[in-house]
Amino acid sequence: MSRPLSDQERRKQISIRGIVGAENVAELKRGFNRHLHFTLVKDRNVATPRDYYQALAHAVRDHLVGRWLRTQQYYYEKDPKRIYYLSLEFYMGRTLQNTMINLGLQNACDEAIYQLGLDMEELEEIEEDAGLGNGGLGRLAACFLDSMATLGLAAYGYGIRYEYGIFNQKIRDGWQVEEADDWLRHGNPWEKARPEYMLPVHFYGRVEHTAAGAKWVDTQVVLALPYDTPVPGYMNNTVNTMRLWSARAPNDFNLRDFNVGDYIQAVLDRNLAENISRVLYPNDNGWLKTAEQPLSSGHCRDVLGVFQAARSAWMGIVAIQLNDTHPAMAIPELMRIFVDIEKLPWNKAWDITKQTFAYTNHTVLPEALERWPVDLVEKLLPRHLQIIYEINQRHLDVSEGGTKRINMAHLCIVGSHAVNGVAKIHSEIVKTQVFKDFAALEPEKFQNKTNGITPRRWLLLCNPGLAELIAEKIGEDYVRDLSQLTKLHEFVDDDLFIREVAKVKQENKVKFALYLEKEYKVKINPSSMFDVHVKRIHEYKRQLMNCLHIVTMYNRKPPRAPRGPAAPGYHMAKMIIKLINTVAQVVNNDPVVGSKLKVIFLENYRVSLAEKVIPATDLSEQISTAGTEASGTGNMKFMLNGALTIGTMDGANVEMAEEAGEENLFIFGMRVEDVTELDREGYNAQEYYNRLPELKQAIDQIKSGFFSPDEPDLFKDVVNMLFHHDRFKVFADYEAYVKCQEKVSELYLNSKAWTKMVIRNIAAAGKFSSDRTIKEYARDIWHVEPSDLKIPPPNESLYLYHCPI
Ligand SMILES: *Cc1c(COP(=O)(O)O)cnc(C)c1O
């Protein structure tokens, strides 16, 4: 009999992050040195850590190339239905580690880098995040790409290659300061420019109507240059493509009336065209994007390229999913191509268009529903406006008032065969309230597709300790089939497993505390509860309610259990950030509080920071006003990583409670019906203030300058908002929130009971894999089968050039 394996030996046998293999390691080391020499043109005397990161990135990339070519060849041969996911945001974060994991190379790379005397974590930290998104919507697109590749769908992500992604946030004296995100400064080893596939996109001009149909003439052309990035599936040899477009001025731009004096100015003016893809607009749930929008016609032109290449019947060849209304212009663009260029009759073109498009709604907040001014569209895309008018007359018939505007959601609804919300409760609100007139006409169109997250990035990559512990207990298959997490229910009473789960959390907390100490020079006690509220600052997400609770805890000193909360980050948003930092300053320096309560504002929240903070979190804050958060995906990441949720019955929280049992979450506050009822009665903030002494105390302190003695009026706008125009009713949920937090503190003191609840949550998190979400889109909207067919491994003889003689 062999002796039982030690913990370490057992973990070594787990291959969810790949087999080490001496051959793999040797090949990776050779690749690393070859790229350091030939690609980076450096030797060890002058190479910087960034060179080492780049050398490793190229060595790993080499393992993608054969699979990428092979996958695309395979799609050409088998001609499966193509899925185009159109999104103005792909919030990808870093690529190196995700690529190593999905190719099964992580362990081999760790070993190779170790043998080379370098530090893998240090190299990984050098990579800039691809911050081409604002928050949840953009990150969803990124998770979907991973799942589509893992499920073997012939899918393409189409978007914009912003030269500057979401701004870098700096906190100076408690205030937010924005810095440009020059993420491409050091080059991007993961993209391949494809100038040979450049396409013209037309703007402005006028429409001539002739016997042969409409002609759009005298246009200005901007070129759309595609950059392709590989998207590997998890250990299945599939590598899909994310194609991001960059705007380029044609060489004759503004030079048609060439004369010597204007030449220099004309060259300088090329920037006007190229600004289209310069910068991501940093507004969440409230886009008005005039500059980059026209490139969505670039999307559509390219999709059409696929139509022509397929040489097949028009129907059912491609599916196009619109990630919110931002790429809505693709609808009139496809109609224009069918009617004006392919000369299809209107009704035929309309049928195909509807069968092709599907639309995902992401918000019910009225200010975030896009309405484009008609005069702008008339100038920029005159033919598209005529087509929209035609659609309006035949299919929309919506009345107009004031400045004429196009309701982009209405356009998307009529132009699509499927419309979905992103969580059960949200889809119900979409169908019965926001778009009820459309749902009455075509009820079958309206669906739900509850969001999900990829377990590769949001568990294997960010929390290897927990991922491997789970694999030890239930095997490795759960990575591809997250529903298997239910097997963990068997271990809820297993004392050893409970201790191991708690130990992994503790290790993650120690590691994060060290990171905070190193990066921000703040010390937190790793045995305190990490109570985390990370998401974009928005009134509906109610960071202010959390802040009031912090003030209340502070006033109650001493708090019941030690805590170290954290929060990330326009006028109100900036004031909220300043308030949190101001309160933190007082709380953190009060000797009576000591280390019992620390408030830390996490600067520059982004994908790579989420990967660090989420695995270290004990308590996840999901406290939006019921009926305002469409789904949330942060909530799911925390659940999967062993945090407990304090939250309202909003978005996907409702389904998390359904899966885990309401008793395993800390649910509090108004339900949607209560909010509706309160709106009917009339919400009166003053009543709560008069009735609740601790709320009154906290507000009075903020209002009177207790936290900001040098500037006592600093927060008057915030307080005024809370009393007189708080659409999100912070005071109405304050009491229930504080009471619920007391329950949290009490349970936290019982470490074993806490961890058992954590295990019940992890065991119930299977539904929230984006693999499940994508399977539902594939079955109900795109009508394609996920293929278990493994693409064969790359074979050099298939692509190497052979001399014919
Ligand atoms: C998941 C994620 C989000 C979305 O978080 P919510 O809590 O659902 O709003 C936003 N930003 C980043 C960086 C994320 O990873």
PDB file of N, CA and C in Angstrom, residues 422-429 448 450-451 622-633 635-636 639 645-673 761 764 767-768:
ATOM      1  N   VAL A 422     -31.592  40.717 -18.393  1.00  0.00           N
ATOM      2  CA  VAL A 422     -30.396  40.020 -17.937  1.00  0.00           C
ATOM      3  C   VAL A 422     -30.526  39.350 -16.567  1.00  0.00           C
ATOM      4  N   ALA A 423     -31.729  39.361 -15.983  1.00  0.00           N
ATOM      5  CA  ALA A 423     -32.047  38.572 -14.784  1.00  0.00           C
ATOM      6  C   ALA A 423     -33.566  38.460 -14.777  1.00  0.00           C
ATOM      7  N   LYS A 424     -34.072  37.459 -14.095  1.00  0.00           N
ATOM      8  CA  LYS A 424     -35.531  37.210 -14.127  1.00  0.00           C
ATOM      9  C   LYS A 424     -36.327  38.468 -13.787  1.00  0.00           C
ATOM     10  N   ILE A 425     -35.971  39.094 -12.681  1.00  0.00           N
ATOM     11  CA  ILE A 425     -36.756  40.235 -12.201  1.00  0.00           C
ATOM     12  C   ILE A 425     -36.676  41.394 -13.200  1.00  0.00           C
ATOM     13  N   HIS A 426     -35.512  41.581 -13.797  1.00  0.00           N
ATOM     14  CA  HIS A 426     -35.314  42.658 -14.775  1.00  0.00           C
ATOM     15  C   HIS A 426     -36.099  42.375 -16.063  1.00  0.00           C
ATOM     16  N   SER A 427     -36.043  41.146 -16.528  1.00  0.00           N
ATOM     17  CA  SER A 427     -36.773  40.791 -17.754  1.00  0.00           C
ATOM     18  C   SER A 427     -38.276  40.974 -17.576  1.00  0.00           C
ATOM     19  N   GLU A 428     -38.753  40.730 -16.364  1.00  0.00           N
ATOM     20  CA  GLU A 428     -40.166  40.908 -16.057  1.00  0.00           C
ATOM     21  C   GLU A 428     -40.525  42.398 -16.103  1.00  0.00           C
ATOM     22  N   ILE A 429     -39.654  43.245 -15.548  1.00  0.00           N
ATOM     23  CA  ILE A 429     -39.889  44.702 -15.569  1.00  0.00           C
ATOM     24  C   ILE A 429     -39.839  45.224 -17.009  1.00  0.00           C
ATOM     25  N   ASN A 448     -35.844  36.043 -21.004  1.00  0.00           N
ATOM     26  CA  ASN A 448     -34.837  36.313 -19.976  1.00  0.00           C
ATOM     27  C   ASN A 448     -33.591  35.483 -20.228  1.00  0.00           C
ATOM     28  N   THR A 450     -30.461  35.224 -17.743  1.00  0.00           N
ATOM     29  CA  THR A 450     -29.740  35.678 -16.555  1.00  0.00           C
ATOM     30  C   THR A 450     -28.231  35.669 -16.813  1.00  0.00           C
ATOM     31  N   ASN A 451     -27.589  36.774 -16.506  1.00  0.00           N
ATOM     32  CA  ASN A 451     -26.146  36.926 -16.716  1.00  0.00           C
ATOM     33  C   ASN A 451     -25.342  35.836 -16.009  1.00  0.00           C
ATOM     34  N   GLN A 622     -24.392  44.310  -1.976  1.00  0.00           N
ATOM     35  CA  GLN A 622     -25.202  44.350  -3.203  1.00  0.00           C
ATOM     36  C   GLN A 622     -26.516  45.022  -2.856  1.00  0.00           C
ATOM     37  N   ILE A 623     -26.471  46.342  -2.612  1.00  0.00           N
ATOM     38  CA  ILE A 623     -27.516  47.024  -1.861  1.00  0.00           C
ATOM     39  C   ILE A 623     -28.303  48.052  -2.671  1.00  0.00           C
ATOM     40  N   SER A 624     -28.388  47.847  -4.004  1.00  0.00           N
ATOM     41  CA  SER A 624     -29.155  48.747  -4.871  1.00  0.00           C
ATOM     42  C   SER A 624     -30.638  48.768  -4.479  1.00  0.00           C
ATOM     43  N   THR A 625     -31.320  49.874  -4.813  1.00  0.00           N
ATOM     44  CA  THR A 625     -32.766  49.961  -4.599  1.00  0.00           C
ATOM     45  C   THR A 625     -33.464  48.909  -5.464  1.00  0.00           C
ATOM     46  N   ALA A 626     -34.355  48.129  -4.872  1.00  0.00           N
ATOM     47  CA  ALA A 626     -35.017  47.057  -5.643  1.00  0.00           C
ATOM     48  C   ALA A 626     -35.632  47.624  -6.921  1.00  0.00           C
ATOM     49  N   GLY A 627     -35.355  46.945  -8.047  1.00  0.00           N
ATOM     50  CA  GLY A 627     -35.881  47.364  -9.334  1.00  0.00           C
ATOM     51  C   GLY A 627     -34.933  48.221 -10.148  1.00  0.00           C
ATOM     52  N   THR A 628     -33.713  48.487  -9.641  1.00  0.00           N
ATOM     53  CA  THR A 628     -32.795  49.356 -10.389  1.00  0.00           C
ATOM     54  C   THR A 628     -31.577  48.638 -10.967  1.00  0.00           C
ATOM     55  N   GLU A 629     -31.058  47.610 -10.308  1.00  0.00           N
ATOM     56  CA  GLU A 629     -29.881  46.901 -10.815  1.00  0.00           C
ATOM     57  C   GLU A 629     -30.378  45.785 -11.720  1.00  0.00           C
ATOM     58  N   ALA A 630     -30.066  45.878 -13.026  1.00  0.00           N
ATOM     59  CA  ALA A 630     -30.635  44.907 -13.957  1.00  0.00           C
ATOM     60  C   ALA A 630     -30.280  43.481 -13.522  1.00  0.00           C
ATOM     61  N   SER A 631     -29.008  43.208 -13.310  1.00  0.00           N
ATOM     62  CA  SER A 631     -28.597  41.882 -12.855  1.00  0.00           C
ATOM     63  C   SER A 631     -27.498  42.015 -11.801  1.00  0.00           C
ATOM     64  N   GLY A 632     -26.434  42.684 -12.208  1.00  0.00           N
ATOM     65  CA  GLY A 632     -25.206  42.622 -11.424  1.00  0.00           C
ATOM     66  C   GLY A 632     -24.467  41.362 -11.827  1.00  0.00           C
ATOM     67  N   THR A 633     -23.143  41.444 -11.858  1.00  0.00           N
ATOM     68  CA  THR A 633     -22.331  40.241 -12.039  1.00  0.00           C
ATOM     69  C   THR A 633     -21.270  40.188 -10.939  1.00  0.00           C
ATOM     70  N   ASN A 635     -21.907  40.530  -7.863  1.00  0.00           N
ATOM     71  CA  ASN A 635     -22.553  39.648  -6.867  1.00  0.00           C
ATOM     72  C   ASN A 635     -22.197  38.170  -7.088  1.00  0.00           C
ATOM     73  N   MET A 636     -22.159  37.749  -8.365  1.00  0.00           N
ATOM     74  CA  MET A 636     -21.886  36.334  -8.680  1.00  0.00           C
ATOM     75  C   MET A 636     -20.417  35.973  -8.411  1.00  0.00           C
ATOM     76  N   MET A 639     -19.963  35.435  -4.733  1.00  0.00           N
ATOM     77  CA  MET A 639     -20.588  34.187  -4.271  1.00  0.00           C
ATOM     78  C   MET A 639     -19.685  32.996  -4.583  1.00  0.00           C
ATOM     79  N   THR A 645     -23.340  37.377   0.996  1.00  0.00           N
ATOM     80  CA  THR A 645     -23.937  38.567   0.392  1.00  0.00           C
ATOM     81  C   THR A 645     -24.877  39.260   1.350  1.00  0.00           C
ATOM     82  N   ILE A 646     -24.689  40.582   1.522  1.00  0.00           N
ATOM     83  CA  ILE A 646     -25.739  41.391   2.128  1.00  0.00           C
ATOM     84  C   ILE A 646     -26.366  42.156   0.977  1.00  0.00           C
ATOM     85  N   GLY A 647     -27.685  41.975   0.768  1.00  0.00           N
ATOM     86  CA  GLY A 647     -28.257  42.576  -0.431  1.00  0.00           C
ATOM     87  C   GLY A 647     -29.763  42.714  -0.388  1.00  0.00           C
ATOM     88  N   THR A 648     -30.235  43.508  -1.358  1.00  0.00           N
ATOM     89  CA  THR A 648     -31.676  43.678  -1.545  1.00  0.00           C
ATOM     90  C   THR A 648     -32.179  42.648  -2.547  1.00  0.00           C
ATOM     91  N   MET A 649     -33.487  42.500  -2.618  1.00  0.00           N
ATOM     92  CA  MET A 649     -34.086  41.595  -3.606  1.00  0.00           C
ATOM     93  C   MET A 649     -34.116  42.300  -4.954  1.00  0.00           C
ATOM     94  N   ASP A 650     -32.938  42.391  -5.579  1.00  0.00           N
ATOM     95  CA  ASP A 650     -32.792  43.121  -6.832  1.00  0.00           C
ATOM     96  C   ASP A 650     -31.885  42.331  -7.769  1.00  0.00           C
ATOM     97  N   GLY A 651     -32.097  42.493  -9.065  1.00  0.00           N
ATOM     98  CA  GLY A 651     -31.224  41.862 -10.049  1.00  0.00           C
ATOM     99  C   GLY A 651     -31.065  40.379  -9.793  1.00  0.00           C
ATOM    100  N   ALA A 652     -29.851  39.881 -10.006  1.00  0.00           N
ATOM    101  CA  ALA A 652     -29.588  38.455  -9.840  1.00  0.00           C
ATOM    102  C   ALA A 652     -29.508  38.043  -8.370  1.00  0.00           C
ATOM    103  N   ASN A 653     -29.489  39.014  -7.435  1.00  0.00           N
ATOM    104  CA  ASN A 653     -29.537  38.631  -6.013  1.00  0.00           C
ATOM    105  C   ASN A 653     -30.729  37.722  -5.757  1.00  0.00           C
ATOM    106  N   VAL A 654     -31.843  38.029  -6.454  1.00  0.00           N
ATOM    107  CA  VAL A 654     -33.072  37.258  -6.264  1.00  0.00           C
ATOM    108  C   VAL A 654     -32.820  35.787  -6.604  1.00  0.00           C
ATOM    109  N   GLU A 655     -32.121  35.558  -7.709  1.00  0.00           N
ATOM    110  CA  GLU A 655     -31.858  34.182  -8.126  1.00  0.00           C
ATOM    111  C   GLU A 655     -30.760  33.528  -7.293  1.00  0.00           C
ATOM    112  N   MET A 656     -29.837  34.317  -6.774  1.00  0.00           N
ATOM    113  CA  MET A 656     -28.831  33.770  -5.852  1.00  0.00           C
ATOM    114  C   MET A 656     -29.526  33.245  -4.596  1.00  0.00           C
ATOM    115  N   ALA A 657     -30.503  34.016  -4.102  1.00  0.00           N
ATOM    116  CA  ALA A 657     -31.258  33.586  -2.918  1.00  0.00           C
ATOM    117  C   ALA A 657     -32.095  32.349  -3.244  1.00  0.00           C
ATOM    118  N   GLU A 658     -32.621  32.313  -4.465  1.00  0.00           N
ATOM    119  CA  GLU A 658     -33.393  31.146  -4.912  1.00  0.00           C
ATOM    120  C   GLU A 658     -32.505  29.903  -4.941  1.00  0.00           C
ATOM    121  N   GLU A 659     -31.307  30.047  -5.438  1.00  0.00           N
ATOM    122  CA  GLU A 659     -30.397  28.901  -5.565  1.00  0.00           C
ATOM    123  C   GLU A 659     -29.858  28.442  -4.207  1.00  0.00           C
ATOM    124  N   ALA A 660     -29.459  29.388  -3.373  1.00  0.00           N
ATOM    125  CA  ALA A 660     -28.797  29.039  -2.105  1.00  0.00           C
ATOM    126  C   ALA A 660     -29.776  28.928  -0.942  1.00  0.00           C
ATOM    127  N   GLY A 661     -30.995  29.412  -1.118  1.00  0.00           N
ATOM    128  CA  GLY A 661     -31.929  29.506  -0.001  1.00  0.00           C
ATOM    129  C   GLY A 661     -31.795  30.877   0.628  1.00  0.00           C
ATOM    130  N   GLU A 662     -32.915  31.574   0.804  1.00  0.00           N
ATOM    131  CA  GLU A 662     -32.851  32.959   1.296  1.00  0.00           C
ATOM    132  C   GLU A 662     -32.129  33.047   2.639  1.00  0.00           C
ATOM    133  N   GLU A 663     -32.199  31.930   3.413  1.00  0.00           N
ATOM    134  CA  GLU A 663     -31.577  31.948   4.751  1.00  0.00           C
ATOM    135  C   GLU A 663     -30.046  31.955   4.668  1.00  0.00           C
ATOM    136  N   ASN A 664     -29.491  31.708   3.488  1.00  0.00           N
ATOM    137  CA  ASN A 664     -28.037  31.720   3.347  1.00  0.00           C
ATOM    138  C   ASN A 664     -27.488  33.018   2.755  1.00  0.00           C
ATOM    139  N   LEU A 665     -28.368  34.002   2.607  1.00  0.00           N
ATOM    140  CA  LEU A 665     -27.919  35.353   2.254  1.00  0.00           C
ATOM    141  C   LEU A 665     -28.462  36.303   3.318  1.00  0.00           C
ATOM    142  N   PHE A 666     -27.886  37.491   3.389  1.00  0.00           N
ATOM    143  CA  PHE A 666     -28.425  38.514   4.286  1.00  0.00           C
ATOM    144  C   PHE A 666     -29.283  39.452   3.451  1.00  0.00           C
ATOM    145  N   ILE A 667     -30.550  39.095   3.308  1.00  0.00           N
ATOM    146  CA  ILE A 667     -31.476  39.864   2.483  1.00  0.00           C
ATOM    147  C   ILE A 667     -32.229  40.839   3.389  1.00  0.00           C
ATOM    148  N   PHE A 668     -32.345  42.073   2.923  1.00  0.00           N
ATOM    149  CA  PHE A 668     -33.034  43.087   3.736  1.00  0.00           C
ATOM    150  C   PHE A 668     -33.770  44.063   2.818  1.00  0.00           C
ATOM    151  N   GLY A 669     -34.623  44.863   3.410  1.00  0.00           N
ATOM    152  CA  GLY A 669     -35.136  46.062   2.757  1.00  0.00           C
ATOM    153  C   GLY A 669     -36.323  45.857   1.840  1.00  0.00           C
ATOM    154  N   MET A 670     -36.664  46.946   1.135  1.00  0.00           N
ATOM    155  CA  MET A 670     -37.854  46.974   0.290  1.00  0.00           C
ATOM    156  C   MET A 670     -37.716  46.025  -0.892  1.00  0.00           C
ATOM    157  N   ARG A 671     -38.808  45.332  -1.205  1.00  0.00           N
ATOM    158  CA  ARG A 671     -38.936  44.593  -2.454  1.00  0.00           C
ATOM    159  C   ARG A 671     -39.457  45.561  -3.518  1.00  0.00           C
ATOM    160  N   VAL A 672     -39.462  45.144  -4.791  1.00  0.00           N
ATOM    161  CA  VAL A 672     -39.939  46.036  -5.870  1.00  0.00           C
ATOM    162  C   VAL A 672     -41.343  46.570  -5.566  1.00  0.00           C
ATOM    163  N   GLU A 673     -42.223  45.690  -5.062  1.00  0.00           N
ATOM    164  CA  GLU A 673     -43.604  46.109  -4.767  1.00  0.00           C
ATOM    165  C   GLU A 673     -43.621  47.199  -3.695  1.00  0.00           C
ATOM    166  N   ASN A 761     -23.186  28.545  -0.167  1.00  0.00           N
ATOM    167  CA  ASN A 761     -23.238  29.509  -1.272  1.00  0.00           C
ATOM    168  C   ASN A 761     -22.406  29.055  -2.471  1.00  0.00           C
ATOM    169  N   ALA A 764     -24.056  26.484  -4.432  1.00  0.00           N
ATOM    170  CA  ALA A 764     -25.241  26.951  -5.152  1.00  0.00           C
ATOM    171  C   ALA A 764     -24.901  27.923  -6.272  1.00  0.00           C
ATOM    172  N   LYS A 767     -25.270  27.954 -11.205  1.00  0.00           N
ATOM    173  CA  LYS A 767     -26.134  28.602 -12.203  1.00  0.00           C
ATOM    174  C   LYS A 767     -25.462  29.828 -12.809  1.00  0.00           C
ATOM    175  N   PHE A 768     -24.532  30.459 -12.067  1.00  0.00           N
ATOM    176  CA  PHE A 768     -24.039  31.769 -12.492  1.00  0.00           C
ATOM    177  C   PHE A 768     -22.785  31.707 -13.352  1.00  0.00           C
TER     178      PHE A 768
END
